[in-house]
CSV table of C-alpha atoms and ligand atoms in Angstrom, one decimal:
chain,number,residue,atom,x,y,z
A,151,MET,CA,59.7,-28.9,285.0
A,152,ASN,CA,58.2,-27.3,281.8
A,153,ARG,CA,54.6,-26.1,281.7
A,154,GLU,CA,53.2,-28.8,279.5
A,155,ASN,CA,54.6,-31.2,282.4
A,156,CYS,CA,53.6,-29.0,285.2
A,157,GLN,CA,50.0,-28.9,284.3
A,158,LYS,CA,50.1,-32.5,283.5
A,159,ALA,CA,51.6,-33.0,286.7
A,160,LEU,CA,49.0,-30.7,288.4
A,161,GLU,CA,46.0,-32.6,286.6
A,162,LYS,CA,47.0,-35.6,288.8
A,163,LEU,CA,47.0,-33.7,291.9
A,164,VAL,CA,43.7,-32.3,291.6
A,165,ILE,CA,42.1,-35.5,290.3
A,166,GLU,CA,43.9,-37.3,293.4
A,167,THR,CA,42.9,-34.9,295.8
A,168,GLY,CA,39.3,-34.6,294.3
A,169,ASP,CA,38.7,-38.3,294.5
A,170,TRP,CA,40.0,-38.4,298.1
A,171,ILE,CA,37.6,-35.5,299.1
A,172,LYS,CA,34.4,-37.9,297.2
A,173,GLN,CA,35.5,-40.9,299.8
A,174,GLU,CA,35.3,-38.8,302.7
A,175,ARG,CA,32.2,-37.7,302.1
A,176,LYS,CA,30.9,-41.0,303.1
A,177,LYS,CA,31.9,-40.7,306.6
A,178,PHE,CA,31.4,-37.0,306.9
A,179,ASN,CA,29.0,-36.1,309.8
A,180,HIS,CA,27.8,-33.2,311.5
A,181,ASN,CA,30.6,-33.4,314.0
A,182,HIS,CA,33.1,-32.3,311.6
A,183,ILE,CA,31.8,-29.0,310.7
A,184,GLU,CA,33.6,-26.1,312.3
A,185,LYS,CA,32.8,-22.4,311.7
A,186,LYS,CA,35.3,-19.5,310.5
A,187,GLY,CA,32.4,-17.1,311.0
A,188,ARG,CA,29.0,-16.5,310.4
A,189,ASN,CA,27.6,-19.2,307.7
A,190,ASP,CA,31.3,-19.9,306.6
A,191,LEU,CA,31.9,-23.2,307.3
A,192,VAL,CA,35.1,-25.2,307.0
A,193,SER,CA,36.5,-29.0,308.0
A,194,TYR,CA,39.1,-31.4,308.2
A,195,VAL,CA,38.1,-32.3,304.6
A,196,ASP,CA,39.2,-28.7,303.4
A,197,ARG,CA,42.3,-28.4,305.7
A,198,THR,CA,43.6,-32.0,304.7
A,199,ALA,CA,43.1,-31.6,300.9
A,200,GLU,CA,45.0,-28.4,301.3
A,201,THR,CA,48.0,-29.4,302.9
A,202,GLN,CA,48.1,-32.8,300.7
A,203,LEU,CA,48.4,-30.3,297.5
A,204,THR,CA,50.4,-27.6,298.8
A,205,GLU,CA,53.1,-30.3,299.5
A,206,ALA,CA,53.4,-31.7,296.8
A,207,LEU,CA,53.4,-28.5,294.5
A,208,LYS,CA,56.4,-27.4,296.9
A,209,SER,CA,58.2,-30.3,295.1
A,210,LEU,CA,56.8,-29.0,291.4
A,211,ILE,CA,58.1,-25.7,291.5
A,212,PRO,CA,61.0,-25.3,294.2
A,213,GLY,CA,60.5,-21.7,295.7
A,214,ALA,CA,57.2,-21.0,294.1
A,215,GLY,CA,55.0,-18.9,296.9
A,216,PHE,CA,51.2,-19.9,297.9
A,217,LEU,CA,47.8,-18.2,298.2
A,218,ASN,CA,45.8,-20.8,300.0
A,219,GLU,CA,42.2,-20.6,301.1
A,220,GLU,CA,42.7,-22.2,304.3
A,221,GLY,CA,46.5,-21.6,305.2
A,222,GLY,CA,46.8,-17.8,303.9
A,223,ALA,CA,49.7,-16.5,301.7
A,224,ALA,CA,53.3,-17.5,301.6
A,225,GLU,CA,55.8,-15.1,299.9
A,226,GLY,CA,57.9,-16.9,297.2
A,227,ASN,CA,59.7,-16.6,293.7
A,228,GLU,CA,57.8,-15.2,290.6
A,229,TYR,CA,55.4,-18.4,290.9
A,230,THR,CA,52.3,-18.8,292.7
A,231,TRP,CA,50.0,-21.4,293.4
A,232,ILE,CA,46.3,-20.2,294.3
A,233,ILE,CA,44.7,-22.9,295.6
A,234,ASP,CA,40.8,-23.9,296.9
A,235,PRO,CA,41.1,-27.3,297.9
A,236,LEU,CA,37.5,-27.8,298.2
A,237,ASP,CA,35.1,-25.3,296.6
A,238,GLY,CA,32.0,-25.5,297.6
A,239,THR,CA,32.1,-26.4,300.9
A,240,THR,CA,28.6,-25.5,302.0
A,241,ASN,CA,27.4,-27.8,299.3
A,242,PHE,CA,29.8,-30.9,300.2
A,243,ILE,CA,28.7,-30.6,303.9
A,244,HIS,CA,25.1,-30.3,303.1
A,245,GLY,CA,25.7,-33.7,300.2
A,246,ILE,CA,24.9,-31.7,297.6
A,247,PRO,CA,27.5,-33.2,294.8
A,248,ILE,CA,28.5,-29.9,293.8
A,249,TYR,CA,32.1,-29.2,294.4
A,250,GLY,CA,35.6,-29.0,292.8
A,251,VAL,CA,39.3,-28.5,293.5
A,252,SER,CA,40.7,-25.7,292.0
A,253,VAL,CA,44.0,-25.0,291.6
A,254,ALA,CA,45.7,-22.2,289.4
A,255,LEU,CA,49.5,-21.2,289.2
A,256,ALA,CA,50.2,-17.9,288.2
A,257,LEU,CA,53.3,-15.9,287.0
A,258,ASN,CA,53.4,-12.6,288.4
A,259,GLN,CA,49.8,-12.4,289.1
A,260,GLN,CA,48.9,-13.9,285.5
A,261,VAL,CA,47.2,-16.8,285.7
A,262,ILE,CA,49.0,-19.6,283.2
A,263,ILE,CA,48.0,-22.6,284.3
A,264,GLY,CA,44.3,-23.5,285.8
A,265,CYS,CA,43.0,-26.9,286.5
A,266,VAL,CA,39.1,-27.6,288.2
A,267,TYR,CA,38.4,-30.8,289.0
A,268,ASP,CA,34.9,-32.1,289.7
A,269,PRO,CA,34.9,-35.5,291.5
A,270,GLU,CA,31.3,-36.2,291.5
A,271,ARG,CA,31.1,-36.2,287.4
A,272,ASN,CA,34.6,-37.1,287.2
A,273,GLU,CA,35.4,-33.8,284.7
A,274,LEU,CA,38.8,-32.3,285.1
A,275,PHE,CA,38.6,-29.0,283.3
A,276,SER,CA,42.2,-27.9,282.5
A,277,ALA,CA,43.8,-24.9,280.7
A,278,GLY,CA,47.1,-23.0,279.9
A,279,LEU,CA,47.5,-19.7,278.7
A,280,GLY,CA,47.5,-19.9,274.9
A,281,THR,CA,47.4,-23.8,274.8
A,282,GLY,CA,43.3,-24.1,275.1
A,283,ALA,CA,41.3,-25.5,277.4
A,284,PHE,CA,40.2,-29.0,277.8
A,285,ARG,CA,37.6,-31.2,279.8
A,286,ASN,CA,38.9,-34.7,280.1
A,287,GLY,CA,41.3,-34.2,277.3
A,288,GLN,CA,38.7,-32.7,274.7
A,289,PRO,CA,39.0,-29.2,274.1
A,290,ILE,CA,35.9,-27.1,275.2
A,291,GLN,CA,34.3,-24.0,273.8
A,292,VAL,CA,31.9,-21.4,275.2
A,293,SER,CA,28.0,-21.5,273.7
A,294,GLN,CA,27.5,-19.2,270.7
A,295,THR,CA,24.2,-18.0,272.3
A,296,PRO,CA,23.8,-14.8,270.6
A,297,THR,CA,21.5,-12.6,273.1
A,298,LEU,CA,20.9,-12.1,276.9
A,299,SER,CA,17.5,-13.2,276.3
A,300,GLU,CA,18.6,-16.7,274.8
A,301,SER,CA,21.1,-17.6,278.0
A,302,LEU,CA,21.2,-19.2,281.2
A,303,VAL,CA,23.3,-17.6,283.7
A,304,ALA,CA,24.8,-18.6,286.8
A,305,THR,CA,25.3,-16.7,289.8
A,306,GLY,CA,26.2,-16.7,293.2
A,307,PHE,CA,24.4,-15.2,296.3
A,308,PRO,CA,25.7,-13.3,299.1
A,309,TYR,CA,25.4,-15.6,302.3
A,310,THR,CA,28.3,-14.6,305.2
A,311,TRP,CA,27.2,-10.9,304.9
A,312,PHE,CA,24.6,-8.9,303.9
A,313,ASP,CA,25.5,-5.2,303.0
A,314,HIS,CA,24.0,-4.1,299.7
A,315,MET,CA,21.2,-6.6,299.6
A,316,ASP,CA,19.1,-4.0,297.6
A,317,ALA,CA,21.9,-3.5,294.7
A,318,TYR,CA,22.0,-7.7,294.8
A,319,LEU,CA,18.2,-7.9,294.5
A,320,ASN,CA,17.4,-5.6,292.1
A,321,ALA,CA,20.3,-7.0,289.8
A,322,PHE,CA,18.8,-10.4,290.1
A,323,LYS,CA,15.5,-9.1,289.4
A,324,GLU,CA,16.6,-7.3,286.1
A,325,MET,CA,18.3,-10.6,285.4
A,326,LEU,CA,15.8,-12.9,286.0
A,327,GLN,CA,13.6,-10.8,283.6
A,328,LYS,CA,16.0,-10.8,280.8
A,329,THR,CA,17.3,-14.0,280.5
A,330,GLN,CA,16.1,-17.7,280.1
A,331,GLY,CA,17.1,-18.2,283.3
A,332,LEU,CA,19.1,-17.5,287.0
A,333,ARG,CA,21.1,-20.5,288.5
A,334,ARG,CA,23.1,-20.9,291.9
A,335,PRO,CA,24.8,-24.0,291.8
A,336,GLY,CA,27.2,-22.9,294.7
A,337,ALA,CA,30.8,-23.4,293.7
A,338,ALA,CA,32.1,-20.7,291.7
A,339,SER,CA,34.6,-22.6,290.0
A,340,ILE,CA,32.4,-24.9,288.6
A,341,ASP,CA,30.0,-21.9,287.9
A,342,LEU,CA,33.1,-21.3,285.4
A,343,VAL,CA,34.0,-24.1,284.0
A,344,TRP,CA,30.7,-25.1,283.3
A,345,THR,CA,30.4,-21.8,281.5
A,346,ALA,CA,33.8,-22.6,279.6
A,347,CYS,CA,32.0,-25.7,278.3
A,348,GLY,CA,28.8,-24.0,277.1
A,349,ARG,CA,26.3,-25.4,279.7
A,350,PHE,CA,25.6,-21.6,281.6
A,351,ASP,CA,26.4,-18.7,278.6
A,352,ALA,CA,27.5,-16.6,281.5
A,353,TYR,CA,28.4,-16.4,285.2
A,354,PHE,CA,28.7,-13.5,287.5
A,355,GLU,CA,29.3,-12.9,290.9
A,356,SER,CA,30.6,-10.3,293.6
A,357,TRP,CA,33.0,-10.4,297.1
A,358,LEU,CA,34.8,-13.6,295.8
A,359,LYS,CA,38.3,-14.4,296.4
A,360,PRO,CA,41.4,-15.1,293.8
A,361,TRP,CA,41.3,-18.8,294.8
A,362,ASP,CA,37.2,-19.5,293.7
A,363,ILE,CA,38.1,-18.1,290.3
A,364,ALA,CA,42.0,-18.1,289.4
A,365,ALA,CA,41.9,-21.7,287.5
A,366,GLY,CA,38.3,-21.0,286.4
A,367,MET,CA,38.7,-17.8,284.5
A,368,LEU,CA,41.5,-19.0,282.9
A,369,ILE,CA,39.7,-22.1,281.7
A,370,VAL,CA,36.7,-19.5,280.5
A,371,THR,CA,39.1,-17.3,278.5
A,372,GLU,CA,41.3,-20.5,276.9
A,373,ALA,CA,37.7,-21.8,275.7
A,374,GLY,CA,36.9,-18.4,273.6
A,375,GLY,CA,35.0,-16.4,276.4
A,376,LYS,CA,35.1,-13.1,278.4
A,377,VAL,CA,36.1,-12.1,281.5
A,378,SER,CA,36.3,-8.8,283.3
A,379,THR,CA,35.3,-6.9,286.2
A,380,PHE,CA,31.3,-5.5,286.1
A,381,SER,CA,32.8,-2.4,284.8
A,382,GLY,CA,35.0,-4.1,281.7
A,383,SER,CA,38.7,-4.1,283.4
A,384,ASP,CA,40.7,-7.1,282.8
A,385,SER,CA,42.1,-7.3,286.4
A,386,VAL,CA,39.6,-9.5,288.0
A,387,LEU,CA,41.9,-11.9,290.2
A,388,PHE,CA,42.0,-9.4,293.0
A,389,ALA,CA,38.9,-7.5,292.1
A,390,ASN,CA,35.8,-7.9,294.2
A,391,GLU,CA,33.6,-9.0,291.4
A,392,ILE,CA,33.8,-11.3,288.2
A,393,LEU,CA,31.6,-11.4,285.1
A,394,ALA,CA,32.4,-14.3,282.8
A,395,THR,CA,30.7,-14.8,279.7
A,396,ASN,CA,30.6,-16.3,276.1
A,397,ALA,CA,32.2,-12.9,275.2
A,398,PHE,CA,28.6,-12.6,272.8
A,399,ILE,CA,26.3,-11.2,275.7
A,400,HIS,CA,29.3,-9.7,277.8
A,401,ALA,CA,28.2,-6.0,276.8
A,402,GLU,CA,24.4,-6.9,277.7
A,403,MET,CA,25.2,-8.3,281.0
A,404,ALA,CA,27.9,-5.5,281.9
A,405,GLU,CA,25.1,-2.9,281.2
A,406,ILE,CA,22.9,-4.2,283.7
A,407,LEU,CA,25.5,-4.9,286.6
A,408,MET,CA,27.1,-1.6,286.3
A,409,LYS,CA,23.6,-0.4,287.5
A,410,TYR,CA,23.5,-2.0,290.5
A,411,PRO,CA,27.4,-1.5,292.3
A,412,VAL,CA,27.6,-3.5,295.7
A,413,GLN,CA,31.4,-2.2,296.0
B,753,IPD,C1,32.5,-20.3,297.7
B,753,IPD,C2,31.4,-20.7,296.9
B,753,IPD,C3,30.5,-20.3,296.4
B,753,IPD,C4,30.6,-18.6,296.4
B,753,IPD,C5,31.2,-18.2,298.0
B,753,IPD,C6,32.4,-19.0,297.9
B,753,IPD,P1,33.6,-22.1,299.4
B,753,IPD,O1,33.4,-21.0,298.2
B,753,IPD,O2,32.2,-20.9,295.4
B,753,IPD,O3,29.6,-20.1,295.4
B,753,IPD,O4,29.2,-18.0,296.4
B,753,IPD,O5,31.7,-16.6,297.6
B,753,IPD,O6,33.4,-18.8,298.8
B,753,IPD,O7,33.6,-21.2,300.6
B,753,IPD,O8,32.6,-22.7,299.1
B,753,IPD,O9,35.3,-22.4,299.2
B,754,CA,CA1,36.0,-21.1,297.2
B,755,CA,CA1,37.1,-23.9,299.6
């Protein structure tokens, strides 16, 4: 299957999965919640969605590997699917309608296709390496905001472990003073695609996993944005931090974040 058809098939799959997740929300209750660790929640919804995606993707590229949030890693050929079946689980569990299905395809660790579907807003974000970024089929672009002082910035707060709290708080303090505001929607994939389509001017967070960011980071760069670690490295997928911006304010943000390392 060529890349274009693969992207189309993936788009259809994430929409099906996201719509199923949204339906499950209606009957979801407290008894369905399981704990993977402190404040690290999961349920049958995450697991079932991941299994459904994985089974369908196996036939799309026979022999591809998997890097899945719930099921772990399975080695394969040069292709790897990177799956977060439900990004924003805490929001989902609490009935906050900000969560997404995030799936990427990597070729030798380079992401070549990324899809994020937001079932609550029926928004499908999709990108292919070198072929642009789209929301529901329409091309998207990052914002043109030229300075940090005019920017709205998204981030994520630590909630499963609390080392480096001072560094986090100091970074937030400076960002609060130097931007038009900070937001913490609660789903990294949504933070990234909202940066890609210009709703946010930038997004930063530490201690994420590849499945949180793989699809969204390609969507940002294909929308004209810049993605790096806080210190400017392009190797972000397996790094512990991500800075994604409209490119104009990247240097200004990196300068602040580098002052407060949380590694
Ligand atoms: C989480 C969300 C959240 C981020 C966490 C992630 P999950 O993913 O993306 O915004 O702050 O670090 O783990 O657990 O809901 O898939
Ligand atoms: Ca996630
Ligand atoms: Ca998840």
